[in-house]
mmCIF file of C-alpha atoms in Angstrom:
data_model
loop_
_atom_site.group_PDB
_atom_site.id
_atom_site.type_symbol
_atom_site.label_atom_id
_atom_site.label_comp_id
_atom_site.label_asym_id
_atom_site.label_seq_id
_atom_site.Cartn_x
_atom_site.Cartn_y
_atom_site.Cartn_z
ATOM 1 C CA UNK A 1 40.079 -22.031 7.012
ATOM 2 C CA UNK A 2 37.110 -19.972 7.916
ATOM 3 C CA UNK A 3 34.313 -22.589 9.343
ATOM 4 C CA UNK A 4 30.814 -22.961 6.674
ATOM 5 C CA UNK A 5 27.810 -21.014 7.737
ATOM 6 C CA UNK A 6 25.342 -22.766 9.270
ATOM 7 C CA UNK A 7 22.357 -23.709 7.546
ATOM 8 C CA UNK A 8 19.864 -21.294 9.142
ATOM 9 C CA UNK A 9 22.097 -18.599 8.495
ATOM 10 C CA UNK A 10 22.513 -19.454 4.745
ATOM 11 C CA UNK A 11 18.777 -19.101 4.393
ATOM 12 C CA UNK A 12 18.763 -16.022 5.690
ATOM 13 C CA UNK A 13 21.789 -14.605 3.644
ATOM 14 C CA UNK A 14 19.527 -15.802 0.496
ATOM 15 C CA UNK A 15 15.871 -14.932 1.727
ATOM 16 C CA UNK A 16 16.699 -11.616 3.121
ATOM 17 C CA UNK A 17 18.140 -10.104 -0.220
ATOM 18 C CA UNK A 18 15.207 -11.953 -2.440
ATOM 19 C CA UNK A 19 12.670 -10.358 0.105
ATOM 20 C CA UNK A 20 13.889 -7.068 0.190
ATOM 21 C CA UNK A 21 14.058 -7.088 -3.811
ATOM 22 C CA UNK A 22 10.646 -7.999 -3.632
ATOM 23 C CA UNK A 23 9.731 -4.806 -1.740
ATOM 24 C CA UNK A 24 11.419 -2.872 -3.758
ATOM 25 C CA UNK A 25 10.139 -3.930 -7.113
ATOM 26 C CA UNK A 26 6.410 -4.891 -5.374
ATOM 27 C CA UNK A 27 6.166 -2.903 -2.401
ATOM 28 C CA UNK A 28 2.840 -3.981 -1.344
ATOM 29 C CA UNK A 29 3.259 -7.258 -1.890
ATOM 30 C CA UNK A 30 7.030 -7.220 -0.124
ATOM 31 C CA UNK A 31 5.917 -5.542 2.762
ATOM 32 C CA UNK A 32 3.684 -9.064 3.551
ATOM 33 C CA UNK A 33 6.631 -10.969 3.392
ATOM 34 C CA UNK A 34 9.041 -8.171 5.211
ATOM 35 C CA UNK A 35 8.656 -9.565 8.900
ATOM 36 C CA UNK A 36 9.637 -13.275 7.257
ATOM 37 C CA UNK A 37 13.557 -12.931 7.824
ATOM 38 C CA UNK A 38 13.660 -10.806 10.986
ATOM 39 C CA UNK A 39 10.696 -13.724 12.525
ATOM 40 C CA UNK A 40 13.342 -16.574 11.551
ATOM 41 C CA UNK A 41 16.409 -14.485 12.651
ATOM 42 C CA UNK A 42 14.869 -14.142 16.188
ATOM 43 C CA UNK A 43 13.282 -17.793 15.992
ATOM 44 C CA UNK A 44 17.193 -18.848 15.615
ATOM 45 C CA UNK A 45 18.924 -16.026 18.013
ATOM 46 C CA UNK A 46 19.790 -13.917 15.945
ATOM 47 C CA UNK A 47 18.924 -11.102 17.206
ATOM 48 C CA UNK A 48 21.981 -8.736 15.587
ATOM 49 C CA UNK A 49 20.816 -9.961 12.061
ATOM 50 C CA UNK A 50 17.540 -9.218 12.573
ATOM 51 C CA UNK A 51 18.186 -5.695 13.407
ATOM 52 C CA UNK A 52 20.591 -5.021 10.249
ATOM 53 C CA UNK A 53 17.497 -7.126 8.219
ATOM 54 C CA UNK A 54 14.465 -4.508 9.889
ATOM 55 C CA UNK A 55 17.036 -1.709 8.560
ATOM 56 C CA UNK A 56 17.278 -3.215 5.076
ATOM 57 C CA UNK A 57 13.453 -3.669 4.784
ATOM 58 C CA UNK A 58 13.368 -0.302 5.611
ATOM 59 C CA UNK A 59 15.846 1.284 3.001
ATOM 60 C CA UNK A 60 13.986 -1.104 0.252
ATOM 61 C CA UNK A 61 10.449 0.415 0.542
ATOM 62 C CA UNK A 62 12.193 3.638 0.902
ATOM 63 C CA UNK A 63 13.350 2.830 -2.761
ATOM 64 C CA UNK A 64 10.029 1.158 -3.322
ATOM 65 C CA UNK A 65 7.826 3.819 -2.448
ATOM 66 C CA UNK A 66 10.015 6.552 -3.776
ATOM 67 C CA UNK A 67 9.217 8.469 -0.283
ATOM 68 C CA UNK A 68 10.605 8.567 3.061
ATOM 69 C CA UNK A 69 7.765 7.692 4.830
ATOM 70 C CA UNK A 70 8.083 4.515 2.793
ATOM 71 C CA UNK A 71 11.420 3.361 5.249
ATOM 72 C CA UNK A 72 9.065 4.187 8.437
ATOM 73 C CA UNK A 73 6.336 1.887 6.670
ATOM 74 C CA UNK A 74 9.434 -0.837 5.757
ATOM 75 C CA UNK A 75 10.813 -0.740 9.264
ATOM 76 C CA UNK A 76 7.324 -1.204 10.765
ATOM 77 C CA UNK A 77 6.159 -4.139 8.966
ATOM 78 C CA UNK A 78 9.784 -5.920 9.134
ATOM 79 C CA UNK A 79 9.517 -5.484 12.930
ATOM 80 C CA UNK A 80 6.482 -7.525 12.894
ATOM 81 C CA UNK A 81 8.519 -10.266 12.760
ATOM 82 C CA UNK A 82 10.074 -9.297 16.548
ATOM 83 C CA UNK A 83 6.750 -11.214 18.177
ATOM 84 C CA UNK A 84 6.498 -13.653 15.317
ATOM 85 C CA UNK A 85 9.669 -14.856 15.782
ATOM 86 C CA UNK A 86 9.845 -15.096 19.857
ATOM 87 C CA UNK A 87 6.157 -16.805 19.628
ATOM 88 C CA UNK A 88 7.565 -19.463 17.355
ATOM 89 C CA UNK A 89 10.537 -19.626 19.609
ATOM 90 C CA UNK A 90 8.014 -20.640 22.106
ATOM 91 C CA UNK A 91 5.567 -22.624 20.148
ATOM 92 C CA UNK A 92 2.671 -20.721 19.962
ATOM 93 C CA UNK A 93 0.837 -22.825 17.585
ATOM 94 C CA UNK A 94 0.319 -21.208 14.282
ATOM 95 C CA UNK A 95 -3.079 -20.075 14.051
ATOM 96 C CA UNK A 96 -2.587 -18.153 17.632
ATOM 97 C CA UNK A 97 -0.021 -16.290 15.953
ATOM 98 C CA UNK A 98 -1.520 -15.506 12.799
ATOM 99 C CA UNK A 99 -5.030 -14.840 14.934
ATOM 100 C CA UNK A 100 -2.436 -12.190 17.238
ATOM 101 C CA UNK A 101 -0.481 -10.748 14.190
ATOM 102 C CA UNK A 102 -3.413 -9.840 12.146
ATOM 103 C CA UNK A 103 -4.967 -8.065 15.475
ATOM 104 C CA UNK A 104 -1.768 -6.063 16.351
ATOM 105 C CA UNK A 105 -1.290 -4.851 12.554
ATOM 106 C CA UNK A 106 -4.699 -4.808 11.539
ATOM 107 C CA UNK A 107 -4.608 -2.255 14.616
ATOM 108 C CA UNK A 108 -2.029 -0.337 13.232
ATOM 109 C CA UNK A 109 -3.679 0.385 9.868
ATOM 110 C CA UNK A 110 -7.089 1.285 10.811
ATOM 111 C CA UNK A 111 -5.513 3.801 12.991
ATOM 112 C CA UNK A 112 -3.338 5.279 11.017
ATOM 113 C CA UNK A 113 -6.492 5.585 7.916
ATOM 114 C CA UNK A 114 -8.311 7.340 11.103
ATOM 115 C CA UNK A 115 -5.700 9.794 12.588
ATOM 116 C CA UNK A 116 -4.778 10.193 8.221
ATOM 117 C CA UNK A 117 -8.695 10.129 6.598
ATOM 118 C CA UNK A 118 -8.075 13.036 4.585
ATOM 119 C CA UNK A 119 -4.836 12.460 3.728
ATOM 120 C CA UNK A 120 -6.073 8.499 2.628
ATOM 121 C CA UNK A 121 -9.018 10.877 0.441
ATOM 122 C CA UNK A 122 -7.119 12.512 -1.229
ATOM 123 C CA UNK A 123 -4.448 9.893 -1.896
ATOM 124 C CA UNK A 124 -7.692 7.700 -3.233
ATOM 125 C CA UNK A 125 -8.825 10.458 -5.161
ATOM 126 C CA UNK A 126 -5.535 11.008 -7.150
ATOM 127 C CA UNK A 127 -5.754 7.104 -7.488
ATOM 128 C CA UNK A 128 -8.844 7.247 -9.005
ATOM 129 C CA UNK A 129 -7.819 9.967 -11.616
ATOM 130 C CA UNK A 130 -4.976 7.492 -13.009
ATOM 131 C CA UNK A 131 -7.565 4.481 -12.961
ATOM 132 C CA UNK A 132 -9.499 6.664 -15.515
ATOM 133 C CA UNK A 133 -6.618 7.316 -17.608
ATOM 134 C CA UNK A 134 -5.445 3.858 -17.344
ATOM 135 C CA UNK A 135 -8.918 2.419 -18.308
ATOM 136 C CA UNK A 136 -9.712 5.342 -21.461
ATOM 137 C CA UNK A 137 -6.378 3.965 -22.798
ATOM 138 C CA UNK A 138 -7.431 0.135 -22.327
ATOM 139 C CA UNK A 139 -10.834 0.617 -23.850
ATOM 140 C CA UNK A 140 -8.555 -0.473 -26.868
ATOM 141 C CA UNK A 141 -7.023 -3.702 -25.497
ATOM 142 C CA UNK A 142 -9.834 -5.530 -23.381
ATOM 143 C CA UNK A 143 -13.719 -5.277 -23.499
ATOM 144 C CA UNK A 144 -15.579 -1.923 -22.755
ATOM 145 C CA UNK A 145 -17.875 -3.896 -20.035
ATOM 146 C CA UNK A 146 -14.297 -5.320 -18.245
ATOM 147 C CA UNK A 147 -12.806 -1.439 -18.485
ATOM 148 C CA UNK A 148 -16.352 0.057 -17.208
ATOM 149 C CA UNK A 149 -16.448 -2.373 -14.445
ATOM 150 C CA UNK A 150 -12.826 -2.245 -13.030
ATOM 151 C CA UNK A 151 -13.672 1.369 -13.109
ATOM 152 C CA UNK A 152 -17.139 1.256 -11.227
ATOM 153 C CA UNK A 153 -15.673 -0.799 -8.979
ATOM 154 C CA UNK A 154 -12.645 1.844 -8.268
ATOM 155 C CA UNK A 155 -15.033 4.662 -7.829
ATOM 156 C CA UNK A 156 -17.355 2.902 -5.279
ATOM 157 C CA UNK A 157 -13.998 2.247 -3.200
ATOM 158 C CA UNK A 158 -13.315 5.926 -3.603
ATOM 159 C CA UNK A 159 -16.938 7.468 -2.488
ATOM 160 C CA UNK A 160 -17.602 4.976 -0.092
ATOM 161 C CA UNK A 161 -13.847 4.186 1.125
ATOM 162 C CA UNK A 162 -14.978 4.665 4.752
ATOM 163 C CA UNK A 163 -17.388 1.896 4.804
ATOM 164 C CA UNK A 164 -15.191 -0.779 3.097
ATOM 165 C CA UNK A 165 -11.445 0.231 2.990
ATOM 166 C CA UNK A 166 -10.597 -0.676 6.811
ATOM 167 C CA UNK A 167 -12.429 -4.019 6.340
ATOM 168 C CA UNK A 168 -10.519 -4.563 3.171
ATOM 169 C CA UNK A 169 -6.773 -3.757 4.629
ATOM 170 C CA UNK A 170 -7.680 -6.506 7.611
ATOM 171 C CA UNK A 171 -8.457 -8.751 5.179
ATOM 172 C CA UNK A 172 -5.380 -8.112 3.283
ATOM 173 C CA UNK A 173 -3.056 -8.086 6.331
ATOM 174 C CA UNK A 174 -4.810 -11.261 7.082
ATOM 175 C CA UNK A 175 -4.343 -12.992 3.765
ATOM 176 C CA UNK A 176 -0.689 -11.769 3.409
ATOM 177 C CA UNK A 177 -0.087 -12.645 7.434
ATOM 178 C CA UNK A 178 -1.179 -15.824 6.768
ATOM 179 C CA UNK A 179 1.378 -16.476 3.251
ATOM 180 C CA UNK A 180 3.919 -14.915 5.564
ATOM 181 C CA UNK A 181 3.675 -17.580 8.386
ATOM 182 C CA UNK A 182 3.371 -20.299 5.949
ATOM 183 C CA UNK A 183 6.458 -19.434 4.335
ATOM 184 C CA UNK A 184 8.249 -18.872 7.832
ATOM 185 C CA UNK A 185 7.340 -22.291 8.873
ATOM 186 C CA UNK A 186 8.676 -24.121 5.984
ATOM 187 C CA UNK A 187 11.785 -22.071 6.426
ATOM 188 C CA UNK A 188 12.041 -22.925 10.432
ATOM 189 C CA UNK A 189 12.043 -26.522 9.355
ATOM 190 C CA UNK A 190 14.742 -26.525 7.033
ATOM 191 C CA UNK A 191 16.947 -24.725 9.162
ATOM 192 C CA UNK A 192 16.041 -26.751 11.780
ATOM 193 C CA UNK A 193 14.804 -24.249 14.238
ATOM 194 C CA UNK A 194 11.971 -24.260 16.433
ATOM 195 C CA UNK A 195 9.060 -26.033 14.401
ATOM 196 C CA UNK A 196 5.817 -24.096 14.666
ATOM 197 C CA UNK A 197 3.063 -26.283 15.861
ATOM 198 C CA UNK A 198 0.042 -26.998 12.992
ATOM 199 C CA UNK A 199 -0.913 -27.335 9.640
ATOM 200 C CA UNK A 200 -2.783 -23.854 7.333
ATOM 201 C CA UNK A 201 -5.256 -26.453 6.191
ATOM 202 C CA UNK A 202 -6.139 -27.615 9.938
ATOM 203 C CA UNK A 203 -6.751 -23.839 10.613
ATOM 204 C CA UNK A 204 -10.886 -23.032 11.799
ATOM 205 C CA UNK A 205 -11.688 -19.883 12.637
ATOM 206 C CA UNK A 206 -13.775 -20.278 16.325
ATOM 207 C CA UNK A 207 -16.989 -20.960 15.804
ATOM 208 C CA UNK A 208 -18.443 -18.293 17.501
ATOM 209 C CA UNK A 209 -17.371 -15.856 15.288
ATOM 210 C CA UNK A 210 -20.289 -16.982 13.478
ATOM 211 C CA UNK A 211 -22.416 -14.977 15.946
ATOM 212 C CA UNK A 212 -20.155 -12.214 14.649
ATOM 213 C CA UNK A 213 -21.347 -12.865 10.730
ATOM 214 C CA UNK A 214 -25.293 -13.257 12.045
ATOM 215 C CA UNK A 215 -24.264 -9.677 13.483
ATOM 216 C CA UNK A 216 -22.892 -7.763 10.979
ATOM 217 C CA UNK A 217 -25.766 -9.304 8.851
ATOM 218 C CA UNK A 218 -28.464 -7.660 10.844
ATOM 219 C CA UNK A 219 -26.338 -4.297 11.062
ATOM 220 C CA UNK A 220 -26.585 -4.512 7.297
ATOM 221 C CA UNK A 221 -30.250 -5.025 7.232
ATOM 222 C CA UNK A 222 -30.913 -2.069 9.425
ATOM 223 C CA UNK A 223 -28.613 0.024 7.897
ATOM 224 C CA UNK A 224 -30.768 -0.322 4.583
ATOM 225 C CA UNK A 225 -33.869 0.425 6.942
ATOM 226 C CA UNK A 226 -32.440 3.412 8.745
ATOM 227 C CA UNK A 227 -29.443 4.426 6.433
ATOM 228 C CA UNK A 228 -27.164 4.997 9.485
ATOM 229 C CA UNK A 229 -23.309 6.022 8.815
ATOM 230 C CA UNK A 230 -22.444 4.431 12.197
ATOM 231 C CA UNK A 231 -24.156 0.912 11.441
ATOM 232 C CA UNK A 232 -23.168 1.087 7.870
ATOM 233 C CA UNK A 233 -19.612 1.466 8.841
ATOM 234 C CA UNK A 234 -19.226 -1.435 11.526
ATOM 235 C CA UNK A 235 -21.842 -3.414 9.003
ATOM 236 C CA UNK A 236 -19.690 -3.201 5.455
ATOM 237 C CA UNK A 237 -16.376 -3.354 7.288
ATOM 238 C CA UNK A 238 -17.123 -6.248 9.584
ATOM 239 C CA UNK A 239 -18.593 -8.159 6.627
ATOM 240 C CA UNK A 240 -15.735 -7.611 4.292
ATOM 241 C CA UNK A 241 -12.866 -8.990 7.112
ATOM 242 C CA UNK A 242 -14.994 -11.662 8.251
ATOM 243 C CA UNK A 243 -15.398 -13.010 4.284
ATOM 244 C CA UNK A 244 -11.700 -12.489 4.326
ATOM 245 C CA UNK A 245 -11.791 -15.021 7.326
ATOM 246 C CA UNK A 246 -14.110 -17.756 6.461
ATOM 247 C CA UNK A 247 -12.550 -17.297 2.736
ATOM 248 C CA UNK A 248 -8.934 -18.461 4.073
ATOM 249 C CA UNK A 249 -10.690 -21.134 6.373
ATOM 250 C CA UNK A 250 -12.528 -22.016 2.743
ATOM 251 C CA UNK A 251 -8.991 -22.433 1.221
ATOM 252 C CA UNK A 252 -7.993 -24.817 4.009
ATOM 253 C CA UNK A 253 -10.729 -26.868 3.284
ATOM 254 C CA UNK A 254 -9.779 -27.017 -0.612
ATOM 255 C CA UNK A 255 -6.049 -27.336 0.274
ATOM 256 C CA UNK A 256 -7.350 -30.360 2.940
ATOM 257 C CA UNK A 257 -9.384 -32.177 -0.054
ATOM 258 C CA UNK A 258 -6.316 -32.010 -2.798
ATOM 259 C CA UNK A 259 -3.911 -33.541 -0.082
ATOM 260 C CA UNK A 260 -6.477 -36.441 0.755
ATOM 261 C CA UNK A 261 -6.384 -37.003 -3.041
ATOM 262 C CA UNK A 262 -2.674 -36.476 -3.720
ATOM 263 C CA UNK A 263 -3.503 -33.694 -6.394
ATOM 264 C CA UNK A 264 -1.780 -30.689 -5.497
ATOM 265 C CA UNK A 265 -1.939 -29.755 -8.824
ATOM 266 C CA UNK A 266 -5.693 -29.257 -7.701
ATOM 267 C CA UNK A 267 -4.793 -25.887 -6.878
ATOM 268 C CA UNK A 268 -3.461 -24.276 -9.455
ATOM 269 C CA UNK A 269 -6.687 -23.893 -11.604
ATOM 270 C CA UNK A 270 -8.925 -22.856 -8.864
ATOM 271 C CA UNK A 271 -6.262 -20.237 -8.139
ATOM 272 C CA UNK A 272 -6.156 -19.218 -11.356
ATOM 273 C CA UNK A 273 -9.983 -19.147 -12.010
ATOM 274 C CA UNK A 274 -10.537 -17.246 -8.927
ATOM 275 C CA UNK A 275 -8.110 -14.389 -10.308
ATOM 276 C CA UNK A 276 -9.650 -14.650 -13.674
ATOM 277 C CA UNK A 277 -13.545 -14.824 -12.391
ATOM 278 C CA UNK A 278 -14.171 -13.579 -8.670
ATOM 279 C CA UNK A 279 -17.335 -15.180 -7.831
ATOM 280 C CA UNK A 280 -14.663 -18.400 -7.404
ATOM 281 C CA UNK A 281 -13.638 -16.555 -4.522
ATOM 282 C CA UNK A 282 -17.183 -16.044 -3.189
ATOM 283 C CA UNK A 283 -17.650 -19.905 -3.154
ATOM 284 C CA UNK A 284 -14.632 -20.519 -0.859
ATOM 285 C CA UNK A 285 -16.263 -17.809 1.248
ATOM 286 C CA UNK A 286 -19.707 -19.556 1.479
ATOM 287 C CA UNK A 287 -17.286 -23.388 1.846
ATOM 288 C CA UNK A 288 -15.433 -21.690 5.124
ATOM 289 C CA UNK A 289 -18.945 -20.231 6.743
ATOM 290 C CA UNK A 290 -20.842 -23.117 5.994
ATOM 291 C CA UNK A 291 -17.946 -25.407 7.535
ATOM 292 C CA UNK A 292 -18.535 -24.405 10.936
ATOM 293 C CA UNK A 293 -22.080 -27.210 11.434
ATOM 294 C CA UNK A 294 -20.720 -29.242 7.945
ATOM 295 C CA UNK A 295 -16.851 -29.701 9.109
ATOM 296 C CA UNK A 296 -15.831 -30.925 5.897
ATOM 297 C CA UNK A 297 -12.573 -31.703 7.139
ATOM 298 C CA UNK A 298 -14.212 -34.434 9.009
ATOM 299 C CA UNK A 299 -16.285 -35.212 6.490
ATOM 300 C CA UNK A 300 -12.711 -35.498 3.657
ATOM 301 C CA UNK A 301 -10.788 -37.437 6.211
ATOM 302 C CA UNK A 302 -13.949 -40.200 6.025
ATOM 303 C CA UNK A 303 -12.663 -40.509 2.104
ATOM 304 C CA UNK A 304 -9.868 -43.227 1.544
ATOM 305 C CA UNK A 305 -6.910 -41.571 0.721
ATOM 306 C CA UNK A 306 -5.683 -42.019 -3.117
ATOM 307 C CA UNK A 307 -3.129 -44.117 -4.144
ATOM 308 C CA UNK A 308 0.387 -42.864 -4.801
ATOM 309 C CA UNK A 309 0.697 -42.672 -8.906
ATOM 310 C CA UNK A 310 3.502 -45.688 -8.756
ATOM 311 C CA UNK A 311 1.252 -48.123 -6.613
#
């Protein structure tokens, strides 16, 4: 009788599939959670199904993308999960590894927008032709003012794409990064593999990155005196990843708060606002700067911790 898989291996026979579906349906969002099951199959030794998973990844955003250079872009972000996976072997605590995962691929994607600007133009340029479309036949369906302003925003990306599209992909490989280790962690613990040291709510960014912030602040201020391309690209990029930063680190803060009050619920209608109005999202933004002289963690853990409903 042939012996039962073993528990880490039966999460990866069901996770692998359910990601890889994911990139193929969602290919930008799949591709954040493509180095999850080759990170757990190396965090468990297993290295031969991590290769075969890196392969299907690949194959999926091939499908996903419709292009081959989608399987080089599949295979890349799946093999992410190589270093994940032997730093959680190790215990690299888990803000190291999103801090060096977001470097190395963040890396990767400003290059390849350099070595492939007018490629990326032209690409955001079609883009921007179908957002038109799209929006002349929603004028129908949701307010004129909405439609005007999803397009305004779309062209200002497009004409300006140096300045803020390289800030916006770190913040996005951040962000997804970030869901990615999250989800790896709970999935190391119920396999029972390596457990990767800390909490995403305990998570700070170092405080001297606020020097960083007081920085690109300054660039941005001269920039509007001089109207330099070389300031104003450093300035708007540098601005946009760090919000991206202090926004997660304002999430921890929110996430710390509902779990002193045992009201996880909490979260689901701030989520849902912040889709629904962005200027939610600013707030968290301002909550995670502001944190580094207010630590509000410290602050929350002063507050008596709420009574289980059955007490």
């Amino acid at each position: 009788m042939a012996e039962a898989p073993r528990a880490d291996l039966r999460i990866l026979q069901v996770w692998s599939p359910i990601v890889a579906l994911t990139v193929v349906v969602a290919p930008a969002f799949g591709l954040m959670l493509a180095p999850v099951p080759v990170a757990l199959s190396v965090a468990r030794g297993h290295r031969g199904w991590a290769g075969l998973t890196g392969f299907g990844m690949a194959a999926a955003a091939g499908i996903g993308f419709w292009h081959p250079a989608g399987a080089v872009i599949g295979f890349a972000a799946s093999s992410v999960g190589m270093p994940i996976g032997i730093w959680a072997a190790i215990g690299v605590p888990l803000g190291r590894i999103l801090a060096r995962t977001t470097m190395v691929v963040s890396t990767g994607v400003v290059g390849v927008m350099a070595f492939a600007s007018d490629q990326v133009d032209a690409r955001l340029q079609r883009d921007i032709a179908a957002v038109e479309r799209a929006v002349e036949e929603a004028r129908t369906t949701v307010e004129p003012e909405v439609a005007e302003l999803l397009l305004e925003t779309q062209r200002t990306i497009v004409e300006h794409w140096p300045y803020v599209l390289p800030g916006l992909a770190i913040g996005l490989v951040l962000i997804g990064e970030c869901f990615a280790l999250v989800l790896l962690q709970r999935l190391l613990l119920r396999s029972g593999g390596p457990p990767i040291p800390g909490r995403f709510r305990d998570v700070r960014p170092p405080e001297w990155l606020v020097w960083l912030a007081i920085l690109a602040a300054a660039l941005w201020y001269a920039d509007r005196e001089m109207s330099n391309e070389s300031i104003r690209l450093i300035a708007w990029n540098g601005a946009i990843a760090l919000a991206a930063i202090y926004w997660l680190n304002g999430l921890g803060i929110l996430v710390t708060m509902a779990t002193r009050l045992r009201q996880p619920l909490l979260l689901v209608p701030v989520m849902v606002l912040m889709v629904a109005v962005p200027q939610i999202g600013s707030v968290l933004t301002a909550i995670g700067f502001f944190d580094t002289w207010i630590e509000f963690r410290n602050r929350l853990a002063g507050i008596p911790p709420a009574r289980p409903p059955d007490e």
